[in-house]
XYZ file of C-alpha atoms in Angstrom:
100
model
C -0.113 0.168 -0.050
C 0.931 3.297 -0.309
C 2.648 5.229 2.833
C 0.518 6.637 5.445
C 0.098 10.540 5.354
C 2.035 12.313 7.823
C 1.831 15.870 9.785
C 3.500 17.421 12.094
C 1.262 17.256 14.306
C 0.380 14.013 14.954
C -0.917 12.355 18.316
C 0.474 9.358 20.072
C -2.525 7.608 19.561
C -2.987 8.616 15.169
C 1.034 7.316 14.907
C -0.035 3.839 17.116
C -2.893 3.545 14.495
C -0.718 4.056 11.924
C 1.768 1.807 13.177
C -0.723 -0.338 13.814
C -2.387 -0.565 10.579
C 1.186 -1.551 8.769
C 1.527 -4.382 11.070
C -1.756 -5.856 10.134
C -1.256 -5.270 6.409
C 1.771 -7.230 6.631
C -0.161 -10.332 8.228
C -2.831 -9.613 6.128
C -0.192 -9.896 3.062
C 1.085 -13.303 4.509
C -2.603 -14.815 4.959
C -5.643 -13.183 4.067
C -7.697 -13.059 7.149
C -11.172 -11.479 6.486
C -10.821 -10.393 10.598
C -7.302 -8.809 9.787
C -9.048 -6.604 6.858
C -12.061 -5.424 8.987
C -9.553 -4.622 11.904
C -7.629 -2.554 9.324
C -11.090 -0.750 8.265
C -11.946 -0.056 11.545
C -8.306 1.551 12.399
C -8.965 3.833 9.429
C -12.180 5.038 10.200
C -11.068 5.689 13.573
C -8.039 8.073 11.599
C -11.216 9.657 9.809
C -12.328 11.098 13.159
C -8.998 12.122 14.263
C -7.445 14.308 11.829
C -8.968 17.928 10.845
C -7.673 17.904 7.583
C -10.013 17.348 4.734
C -7.322 16.056 2.345
C -5.969 13.324 4.959
C -9.874 12.493 5.914
C -10.195 11.664 2.174
C -7.405 9.558 1.716
C -8.318 7.107 5.345
C -11.903 6.861 3.798
C -10.357 5.816 0.813
C -8.307 3.196 2.645
C -11.088 2.385 5.003
C -13.252 1.359 1.886
C -10.864 -0.955 0.239
C -10.167 -2.592 3.355
C -13.815 -3.579 3.984
C -14.729 -4.117 0.570
C -11.377 -6.907 0.496
C -13.204 -7.941 4.506
C -16.585 -8.713 2.397
C -15.375 -10.539 -0.423
C -13.022 -12.872 1.746
C -15.994 -13.292 4.305
C -18.734 -14.076 1.952
C -16.619 -16.178 -0.560
C -15.449 -18.797 2.915
C -19.709 -19.077 3.275
C -20.303 -20.136 0.181
C -17.696 -22.497 0.069
C -18.452 -23.949 3.757
C -22.484 -24.603 2.922
C -22.274 -24.809 -1.465
C -25.161 -26.748 -1.632
C -28.073 -25.941 1.268
C -30.843 -24.936 0.090
C -31.938 -21.767 3.054
C -35.638 -21.896 2.486
C -36.191 -25.661 3.634
C -32.896 -24.901 5.848
C -34.156 -21.947 8.285
C -38.608 -23.419 7.852
C -37.923 -26.688 7.946
C -41.239 -28.519 8.961
C -41.136 -30.341 12.502
C -43.521 -33.435 12.387
C -44.699 -34.365 15.920
C -45.072 -38.162 17.133
C -48.804 -38.861 18.776
């Protein structure tokens, strides 16, 4: 990914979120886990709330959307692979017979 945007007035929390995302992105490159993508997206959303600069916030919005999309792609794909042949109508509304 691109290098994070740096400003002179970054707080400790902002630097920690940026460092955490760098680590999480390297973990994601090794093992494409949807939970990691979700954490990265969440951290970018936290950065959006902390930066007063509009250009910085727009950059974090784009990155948060990218990682959210990665999460969606991976999480729905795994769910489809786990249960490929289930008919949801039958599964959710299965008729229960009672013994008389």
